[in-house]
XYZ file of C-alpha atoms in Angstrom:
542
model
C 41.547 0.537 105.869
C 39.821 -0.448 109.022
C 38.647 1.944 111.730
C 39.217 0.749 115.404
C 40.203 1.550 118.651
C 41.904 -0.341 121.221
C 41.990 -0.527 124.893
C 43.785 -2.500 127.980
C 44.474 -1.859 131.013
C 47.273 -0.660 132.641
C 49.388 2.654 133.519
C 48.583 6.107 135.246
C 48.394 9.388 134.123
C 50.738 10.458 136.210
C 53.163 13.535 134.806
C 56.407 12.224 133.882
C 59.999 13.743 135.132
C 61.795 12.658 132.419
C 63.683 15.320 130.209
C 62.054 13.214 127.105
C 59.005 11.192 128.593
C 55.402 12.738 128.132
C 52.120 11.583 129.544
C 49.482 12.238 127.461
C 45.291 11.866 128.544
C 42.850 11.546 126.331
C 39.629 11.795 126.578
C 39.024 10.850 123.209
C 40.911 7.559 122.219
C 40.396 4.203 124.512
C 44.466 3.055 123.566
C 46.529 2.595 127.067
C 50.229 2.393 127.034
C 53.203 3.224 125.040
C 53.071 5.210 121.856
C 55.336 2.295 120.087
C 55.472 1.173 116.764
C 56.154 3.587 113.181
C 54.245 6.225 115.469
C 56.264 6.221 118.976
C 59.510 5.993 116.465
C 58.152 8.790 114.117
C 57.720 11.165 117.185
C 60.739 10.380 119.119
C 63.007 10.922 115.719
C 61.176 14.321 115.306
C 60.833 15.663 118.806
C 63.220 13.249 121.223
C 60.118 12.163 123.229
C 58.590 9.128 124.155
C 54.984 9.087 124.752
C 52.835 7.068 127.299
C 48.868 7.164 126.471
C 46.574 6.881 129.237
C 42.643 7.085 128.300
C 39.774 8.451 130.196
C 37.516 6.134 129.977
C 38.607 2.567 130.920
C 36.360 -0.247 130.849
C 33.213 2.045 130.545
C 33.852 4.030 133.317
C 34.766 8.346 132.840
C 38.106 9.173 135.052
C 38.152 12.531 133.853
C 36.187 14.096 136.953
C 38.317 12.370 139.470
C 41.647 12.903 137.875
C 40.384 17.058 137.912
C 39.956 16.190 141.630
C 43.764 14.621 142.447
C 45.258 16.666 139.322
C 46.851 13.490 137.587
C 46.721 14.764 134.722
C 49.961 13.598 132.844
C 51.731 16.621 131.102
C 49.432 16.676 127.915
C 45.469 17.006 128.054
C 43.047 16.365 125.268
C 39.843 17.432 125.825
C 36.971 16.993 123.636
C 34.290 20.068 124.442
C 34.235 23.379 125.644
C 32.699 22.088 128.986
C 35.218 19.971 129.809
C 38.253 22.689 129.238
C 35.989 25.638 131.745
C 35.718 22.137 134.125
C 39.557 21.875 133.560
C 40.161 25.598 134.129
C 37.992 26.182 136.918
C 39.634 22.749 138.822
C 43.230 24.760 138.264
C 44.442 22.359 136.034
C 45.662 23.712 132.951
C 48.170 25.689 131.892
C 48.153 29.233 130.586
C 49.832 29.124 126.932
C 49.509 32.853 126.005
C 52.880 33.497 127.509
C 54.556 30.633 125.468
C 53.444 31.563 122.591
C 57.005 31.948 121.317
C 57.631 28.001 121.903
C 54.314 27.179 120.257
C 54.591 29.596 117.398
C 52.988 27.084 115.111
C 49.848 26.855 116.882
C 49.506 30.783 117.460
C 49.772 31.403 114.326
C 45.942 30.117 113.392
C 44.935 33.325 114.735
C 41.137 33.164 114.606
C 41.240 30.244 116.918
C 43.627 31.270 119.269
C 42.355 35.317 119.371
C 38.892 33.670 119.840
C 40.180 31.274 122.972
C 41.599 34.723 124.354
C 38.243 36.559 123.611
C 36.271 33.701 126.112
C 39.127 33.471 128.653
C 39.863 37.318 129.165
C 43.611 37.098 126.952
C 44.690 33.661 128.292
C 45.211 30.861 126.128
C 44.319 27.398 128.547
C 43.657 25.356 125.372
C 45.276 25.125 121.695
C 41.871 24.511 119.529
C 42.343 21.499 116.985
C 41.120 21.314 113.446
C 42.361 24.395 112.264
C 42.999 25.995 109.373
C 42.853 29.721 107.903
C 40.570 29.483 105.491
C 37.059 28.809 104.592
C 36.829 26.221 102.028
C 33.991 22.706 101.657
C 36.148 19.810 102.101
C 36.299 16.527 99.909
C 35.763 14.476 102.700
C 32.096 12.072 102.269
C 29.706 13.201 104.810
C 30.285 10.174 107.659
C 26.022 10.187 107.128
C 25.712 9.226 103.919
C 24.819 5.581 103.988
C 26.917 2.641 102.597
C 24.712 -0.313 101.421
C 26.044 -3.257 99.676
C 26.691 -1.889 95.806
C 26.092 -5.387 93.914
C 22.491 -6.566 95.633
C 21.843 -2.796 94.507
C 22.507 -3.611 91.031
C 21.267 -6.955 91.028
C 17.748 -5.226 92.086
C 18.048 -2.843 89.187
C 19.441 0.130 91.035
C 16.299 1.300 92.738
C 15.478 4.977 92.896
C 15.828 6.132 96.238
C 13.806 9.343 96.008
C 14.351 10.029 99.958
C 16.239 8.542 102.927
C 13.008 6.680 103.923
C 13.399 4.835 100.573
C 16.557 3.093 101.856
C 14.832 0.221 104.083
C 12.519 -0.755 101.177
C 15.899 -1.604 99.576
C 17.418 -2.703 102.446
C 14.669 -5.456 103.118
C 14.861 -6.637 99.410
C 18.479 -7.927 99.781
C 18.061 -9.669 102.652
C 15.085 -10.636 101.056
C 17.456 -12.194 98.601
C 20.559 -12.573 100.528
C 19.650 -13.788 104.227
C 22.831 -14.861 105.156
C 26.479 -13.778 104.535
C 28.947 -15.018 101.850
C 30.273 -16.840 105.344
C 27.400 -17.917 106.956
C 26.535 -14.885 109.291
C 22.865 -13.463 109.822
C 22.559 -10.468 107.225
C 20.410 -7.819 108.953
C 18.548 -4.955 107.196
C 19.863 -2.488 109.933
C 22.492 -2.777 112.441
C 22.821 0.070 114.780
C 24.919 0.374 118.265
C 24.320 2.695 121.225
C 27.803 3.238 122.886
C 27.882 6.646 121.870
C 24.552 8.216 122.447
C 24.518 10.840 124.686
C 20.844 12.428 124.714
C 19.278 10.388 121.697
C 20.197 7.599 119.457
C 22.653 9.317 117.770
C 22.536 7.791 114.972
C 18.870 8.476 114.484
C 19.803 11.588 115.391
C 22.521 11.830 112.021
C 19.569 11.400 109.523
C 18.773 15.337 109.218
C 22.196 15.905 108.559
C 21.232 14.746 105.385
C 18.043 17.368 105.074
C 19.897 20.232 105.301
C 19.997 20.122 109.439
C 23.018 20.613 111.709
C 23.365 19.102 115.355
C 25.762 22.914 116.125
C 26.539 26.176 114.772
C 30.386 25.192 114.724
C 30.464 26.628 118.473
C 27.828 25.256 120.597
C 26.461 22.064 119.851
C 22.468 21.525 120.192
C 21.197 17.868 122.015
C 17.421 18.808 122.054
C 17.004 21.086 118.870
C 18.833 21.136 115.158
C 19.359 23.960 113.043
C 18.731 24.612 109.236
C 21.880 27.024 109.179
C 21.263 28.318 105.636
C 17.071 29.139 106.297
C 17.540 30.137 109.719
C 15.035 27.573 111.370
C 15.195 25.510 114.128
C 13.859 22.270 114.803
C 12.737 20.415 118.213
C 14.045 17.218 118.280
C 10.767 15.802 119.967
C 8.406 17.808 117.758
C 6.005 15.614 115.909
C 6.881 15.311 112.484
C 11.029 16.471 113.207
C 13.565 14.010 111.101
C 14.202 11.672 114.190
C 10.451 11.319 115.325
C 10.077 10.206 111.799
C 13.645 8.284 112.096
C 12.413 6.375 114.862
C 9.543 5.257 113.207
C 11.672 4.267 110.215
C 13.978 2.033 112.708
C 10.835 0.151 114.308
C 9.346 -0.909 110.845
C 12.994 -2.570 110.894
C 12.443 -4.207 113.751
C 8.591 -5.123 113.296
C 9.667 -6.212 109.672
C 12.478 -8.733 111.660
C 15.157 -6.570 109.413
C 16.744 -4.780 112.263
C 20.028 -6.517 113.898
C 18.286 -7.757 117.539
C 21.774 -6.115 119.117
C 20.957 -2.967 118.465
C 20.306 -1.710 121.625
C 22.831 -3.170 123.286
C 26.157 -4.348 121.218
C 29.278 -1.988 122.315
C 31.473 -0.177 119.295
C 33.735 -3.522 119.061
C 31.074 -5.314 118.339
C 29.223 -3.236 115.635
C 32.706 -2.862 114.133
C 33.279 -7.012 114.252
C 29.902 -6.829 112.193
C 31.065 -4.166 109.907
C 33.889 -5.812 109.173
C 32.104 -9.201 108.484
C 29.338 -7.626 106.328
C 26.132 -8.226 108.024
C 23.985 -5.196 106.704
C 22.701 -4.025 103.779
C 22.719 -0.169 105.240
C 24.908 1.363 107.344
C 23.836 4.896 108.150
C 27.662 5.806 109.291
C 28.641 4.998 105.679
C 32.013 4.570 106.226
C 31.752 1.074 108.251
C 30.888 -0.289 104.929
C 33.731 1.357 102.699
C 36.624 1.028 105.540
C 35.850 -1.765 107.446
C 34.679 -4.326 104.739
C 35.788 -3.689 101.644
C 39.733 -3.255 102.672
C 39.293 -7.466 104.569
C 37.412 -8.164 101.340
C 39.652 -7.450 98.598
C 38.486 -10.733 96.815
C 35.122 -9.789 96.418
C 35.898 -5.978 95.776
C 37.815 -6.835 92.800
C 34.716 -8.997 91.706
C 32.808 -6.089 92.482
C 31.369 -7.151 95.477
C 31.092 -4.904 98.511
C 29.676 -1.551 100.016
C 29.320 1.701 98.504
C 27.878 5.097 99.934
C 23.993 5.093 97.721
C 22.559 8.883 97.661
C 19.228 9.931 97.587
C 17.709 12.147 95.170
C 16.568 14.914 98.244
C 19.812 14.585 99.739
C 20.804 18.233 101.079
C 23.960 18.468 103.174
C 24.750 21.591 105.211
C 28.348 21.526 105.544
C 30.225 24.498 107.682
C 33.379 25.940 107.269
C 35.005 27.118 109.988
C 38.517 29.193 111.328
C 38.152 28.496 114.879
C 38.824 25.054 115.258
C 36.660 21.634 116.144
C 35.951 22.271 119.543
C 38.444 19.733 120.833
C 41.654 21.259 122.639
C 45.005 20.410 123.652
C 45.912 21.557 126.844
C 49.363 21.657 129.061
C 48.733 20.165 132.198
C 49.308 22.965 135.326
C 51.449 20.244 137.530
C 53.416 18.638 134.339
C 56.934 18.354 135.434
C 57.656 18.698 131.405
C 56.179 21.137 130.617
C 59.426 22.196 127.984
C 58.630 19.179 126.258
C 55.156 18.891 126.460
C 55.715 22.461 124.088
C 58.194 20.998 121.992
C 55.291 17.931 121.081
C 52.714 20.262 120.647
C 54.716 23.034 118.578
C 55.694 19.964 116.385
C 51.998 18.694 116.040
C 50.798 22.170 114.898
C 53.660 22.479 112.314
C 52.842 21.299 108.272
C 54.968 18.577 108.878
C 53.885 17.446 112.003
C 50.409 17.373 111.201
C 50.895 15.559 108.201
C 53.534 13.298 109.461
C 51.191 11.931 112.567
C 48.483 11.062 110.111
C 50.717 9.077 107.609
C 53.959 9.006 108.325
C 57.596 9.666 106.983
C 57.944 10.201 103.695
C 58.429 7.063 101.926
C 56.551 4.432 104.215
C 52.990 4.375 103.016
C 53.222 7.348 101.042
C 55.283 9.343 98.297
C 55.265 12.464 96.247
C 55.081 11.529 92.506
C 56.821 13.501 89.475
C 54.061 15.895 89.428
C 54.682 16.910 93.277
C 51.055 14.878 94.045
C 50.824 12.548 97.393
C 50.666 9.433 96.351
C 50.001 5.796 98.334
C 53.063 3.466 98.157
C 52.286 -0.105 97.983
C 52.020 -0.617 101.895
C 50.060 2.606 101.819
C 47.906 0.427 100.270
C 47.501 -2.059 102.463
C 44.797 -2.639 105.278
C 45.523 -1.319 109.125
C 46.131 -5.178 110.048
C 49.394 -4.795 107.620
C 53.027 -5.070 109.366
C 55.020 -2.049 109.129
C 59.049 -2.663 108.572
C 61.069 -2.789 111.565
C 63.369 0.427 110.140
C 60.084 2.679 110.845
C 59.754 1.250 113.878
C 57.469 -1.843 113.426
C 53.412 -2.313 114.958
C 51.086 -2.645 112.110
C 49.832 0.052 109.826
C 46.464 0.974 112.071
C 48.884 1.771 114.681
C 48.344 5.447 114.420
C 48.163 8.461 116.390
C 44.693 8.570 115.046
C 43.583 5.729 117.146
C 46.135 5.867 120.092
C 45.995 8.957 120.771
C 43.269 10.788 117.844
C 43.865 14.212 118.604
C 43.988 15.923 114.852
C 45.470 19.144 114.696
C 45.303 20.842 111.212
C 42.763 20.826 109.010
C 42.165 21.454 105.433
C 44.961 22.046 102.577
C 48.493 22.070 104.289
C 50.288 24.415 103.106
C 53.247 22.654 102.488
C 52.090 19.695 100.672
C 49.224 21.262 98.844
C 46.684 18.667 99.961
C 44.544 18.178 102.988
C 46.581 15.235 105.655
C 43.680 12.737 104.817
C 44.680 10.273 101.930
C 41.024 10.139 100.707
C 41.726 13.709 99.443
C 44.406 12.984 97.217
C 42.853 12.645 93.763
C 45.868 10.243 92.468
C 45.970 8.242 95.239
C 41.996 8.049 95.072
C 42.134 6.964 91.139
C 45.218 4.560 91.731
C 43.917 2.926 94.858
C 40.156 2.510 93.323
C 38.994 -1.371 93.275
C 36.737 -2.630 90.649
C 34.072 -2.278 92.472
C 35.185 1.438 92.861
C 35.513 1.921 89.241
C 31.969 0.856 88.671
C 30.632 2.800 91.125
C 31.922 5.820 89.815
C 30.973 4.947 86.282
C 27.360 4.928 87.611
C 28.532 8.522 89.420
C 29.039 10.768 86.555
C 33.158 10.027 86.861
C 33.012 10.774 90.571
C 35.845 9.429 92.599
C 34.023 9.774 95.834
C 30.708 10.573 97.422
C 31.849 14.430 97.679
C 32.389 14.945 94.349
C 29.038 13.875 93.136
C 27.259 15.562 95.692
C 29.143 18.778 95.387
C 28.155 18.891 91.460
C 25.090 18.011 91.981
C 23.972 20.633 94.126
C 23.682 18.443 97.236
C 26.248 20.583 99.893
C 25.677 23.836 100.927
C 28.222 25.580 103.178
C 27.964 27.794 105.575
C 30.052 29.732 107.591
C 30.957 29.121 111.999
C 30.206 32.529 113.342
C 32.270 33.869 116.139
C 29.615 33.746 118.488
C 29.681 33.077 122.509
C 30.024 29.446 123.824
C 26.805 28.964 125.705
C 27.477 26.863 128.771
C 24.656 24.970 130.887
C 24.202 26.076 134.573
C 25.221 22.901 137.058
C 21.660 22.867 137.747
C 20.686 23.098 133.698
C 23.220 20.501 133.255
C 21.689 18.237 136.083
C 18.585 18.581 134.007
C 19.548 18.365 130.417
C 21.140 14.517 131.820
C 17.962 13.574 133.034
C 16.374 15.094 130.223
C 18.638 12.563 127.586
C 18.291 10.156 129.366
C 14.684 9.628 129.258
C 14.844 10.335 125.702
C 17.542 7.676 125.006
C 15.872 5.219 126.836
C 12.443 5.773 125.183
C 13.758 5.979 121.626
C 15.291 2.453 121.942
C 12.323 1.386 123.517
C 9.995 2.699 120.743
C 12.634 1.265 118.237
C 11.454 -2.236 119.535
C 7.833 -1.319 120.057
C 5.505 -4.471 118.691
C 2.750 -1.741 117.106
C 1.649 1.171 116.491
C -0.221 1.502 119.849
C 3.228 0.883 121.736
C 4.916 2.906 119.937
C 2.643 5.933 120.349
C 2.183 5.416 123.899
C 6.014 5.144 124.642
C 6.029 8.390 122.253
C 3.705 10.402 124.615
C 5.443 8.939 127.943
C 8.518 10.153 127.019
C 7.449 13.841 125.522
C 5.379 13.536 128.666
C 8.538 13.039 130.851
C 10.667 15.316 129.212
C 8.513 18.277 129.922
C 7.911 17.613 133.186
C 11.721 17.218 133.860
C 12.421 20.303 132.314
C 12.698 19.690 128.586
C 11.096 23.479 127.808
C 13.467 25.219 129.306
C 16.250 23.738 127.771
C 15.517 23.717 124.591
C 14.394 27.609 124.813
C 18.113 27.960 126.004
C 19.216 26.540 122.904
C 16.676 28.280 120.241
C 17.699 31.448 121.938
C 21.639 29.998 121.196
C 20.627 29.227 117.458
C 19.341 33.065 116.876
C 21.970 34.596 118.015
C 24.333 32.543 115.402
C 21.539 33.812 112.967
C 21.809 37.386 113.624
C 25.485 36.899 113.334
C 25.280 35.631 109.722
């Protein structure tokens, strides 16, 4: 199944006045327009509504700040951090819940989440967390950082030993070593990286000590220029010399000085990187699942030759992994000047339910999924198909990847639902995993010790740890901090790609101490004593 977004370019987020039209903003999906297809049909046979999508971003460009400003909000916020609700809260523009709560009894009843929301907003309720659950429990879900290289030049090379994650580029330059071009012509690239979403770093540098054991957050505040190691109680500065993504940018550049890395890099947008997912042109992917969603679905020929991308562990791997009752950190909120609100409720109240949850993600019973004789989810035979698949008119029509995921991608539950007796995510049902496996799947978990995913085999072999989110305060930058901690990323985004391309080791170490250099005299101290100070006090609290 692929993994996209989509965006165009009309509408406005204005609220609607319509008895059964909602407005939703998102600052988390890049769709604009109707909610149509299985999905608008889905929700307007549940609830009566019809939804209009209108994103934050358009074109590259925020709205979010200015739409605080005028208050055109639409009737339904998503929000993504904690920042952005006490922005939201402070501009007026969201609604107090905790007086509702009888209309959105499905949401209040996740009562760690919502009693924590009242513990940081003195008993109001301005935002319904997301990804919740009531209980503490690892999921099955592979790690998104566990890399995805292509599973038959691994073979043909013997299936190398990878003894660390450095170990994957002397793999990685071996097939292209072997295999410079694409089974349709294309370049075939060692590495292939995007920046769209960095923030303060190359985030996907950034994702390596995820898998040694490091966190980027506590489950409450997330850290930009430190990482923790939740289960020893450490801390680790991004910038210091021998930290993961020091030693991750150095691993990139021999990439690039090696002519392995994808000359894009820098530059290409998320379309772009997903166009070259999709098309197969690199042997590693460090988000692992470009190579196991967005090839091998378009490449069903070569997967049941097996030909295609699996996740490859190493033998260090160490995944920290927390389990949490409060939520993701994203939030649904009511918009203060939605002239529905009474239906904005009804949405959310459906959203929150067992059915609702699991509905949104795939669907009425009997489209791409079923429950067999044993009472198991299964896939049906569309359920099977990729996101580019045509969905029958009598659900409503659009293709399969027509989802609220992508329109709208504002998950609400998380973990086992109750009612089915399976997490929402199909790559959690074990029949569906078994039935649905490709030949290429099959050998892979052969070679896995009977695994059907990357989760299993990690989980027994020792590889995830958990630990729990600790209901500690949300630490907020100053405006002045904030200022800062921008210019502070910044320079340290900039540099990083910069030292990525770097034509030595002279270059490299100079643009190294210009940017440490720049940092500090920005301000980068400060901040990250801010955050080591955070990380303790989730330390005490364990």
């Amino acid at each position: 199944m692929l993994l996209s977004t989509a965006a165009c370019g009309w509408g406005s987020p204005s609220s609607s006045s319509s008895s059964d039209a909602l407005t939703i903003f998102t600052t988390s999906a890049t769709y604009e327009g109707k909610l149509d297809g299985w999905t608008g049909k889905l929700v307007k046979d549940k609830t009566g509504l019809s939804i209009d999508v209108v994103p934050s971003v358009v074109g590259g460009t925020d709205r979010f700040q200015t739409r605080l400003t005028t208050g055109n909000l639409g009737d339904i916020i998503i929000l993504k951090s904690r920042d952005a609700l006490e922005d939201a809260i402070k501009a007026g523009a969201v609604e107090d819940l905790s007086g509702v709560s009888s209309k959105l009894d499905n949401a209040f009843r996740f009562t760690d989440a919502i009693d924590r929301v009242k513990q940081i907003d003195d008993g109001k309720v301005y935002g319904l967390p997301m990804g919740v659950t009531n209980e503490h429990k690892a999921t099955g879900v592979d790690p998104k950082t566990v890399p995805s290289m292509r599973y038959d030049y691994y073979k043909e090379l013997g299936s190398p030993e990878i003894h660390d994650f450095w170990d994957y580029k002397d793999v990685a330059k071996d097939m292209v070593a072997a295999h410079p071009k694409t089974e349709e012509g294309n370049n075939f690239y060692g590495l292939s990286l995007f920046s769209e979403w960095d923030k303060t770093n190359i985030s996907q540098i950034a994702g390596i000590g995820t898998l040694m054991g490091l966190a980027s957050g506590d489950g409450i505040n997330n850290y930009s220029f430190i990482a923790i190691d939740p289960l020893n109680k450490k801390t680790v500065r991004l910038l210091d010399e021998d930290s993961y993504y020091m030693q991750g940018l150095q691993w990139a550049n021999d990439f690039y000085r090696e002519g392995l890395l994808d000359p894009d890099s820098a530059t290409q947008t998320w379309e772009s990187y997903l166009k070259k997912a999709q098309n197969g042109q690199s042997a590693i992917w460090l988000l692992g699942y470009m190579g196991n969603y967005n090839f091998n679905p378009t490449h069903t020929d070569m997967t049941a030759q097996k030909k295609g991308y699996e996740r490859i562990p190493f033998e260090t791997l160490n995944y920290a992994e927390s389990t949490s009752t409060f939520g993701s950190g994203w939030y649904y909120c009511v918009s203060s000047k939605s002239k529905n609100k009474e239906g904005a409720y009804k949405f959310l109240n459906w959203i929150y339910s067992d059915e609702g949850a699991w509905e949104l993600t795939n669907g009425p019973e009997g489209m791409l999924w079923k429950m067999n004789d044993q009472k198991q989810p299964v896939l049906t035979e569309l359920g099977k198909k990729d996101y580019e698949q045509a969905v029958p008119e009598e659900y409503g029509g659009g293709k399969i990847g027509d989802n609220y995921a992508k329109r709208v991608n504002g998950p609400t539950l998380s973990g086992v639902i109750e009612q089915y007796g399976y997490p929402a995510g199909t790559n959690e049902w074990p029949e569906s995993m078994k039935e649905n496996q490709t030949e290429l799947d099959k050998e892979w978990s052969d070679d896995h010790e009977g695994a059907l995913n990357m989760k299993e085999y990690m989980l027994s072999n020792d590889q995830v740890h958990t630990y729990e989110v600790k209901n500690v305060p949300a630490v907020t930058w100053s405006d002045t901090d904030s200022v800062v901690a921008s210019q502070v990323g910044d320079v340290i985004k900039q540099y990083s790609w910069k030292m990525v391309y770097a034509k030595d080791d002279a270059e490299f170490n100079s643009l190294k101490e210009e940017m440490i250099s720049k940092a500090k005299n920005l301000g980068l101290d400060k901040l990250v004593a801010t955050e080591e100070k955070t990380a303790q006090a989730f330390f005490d609290a364990q």
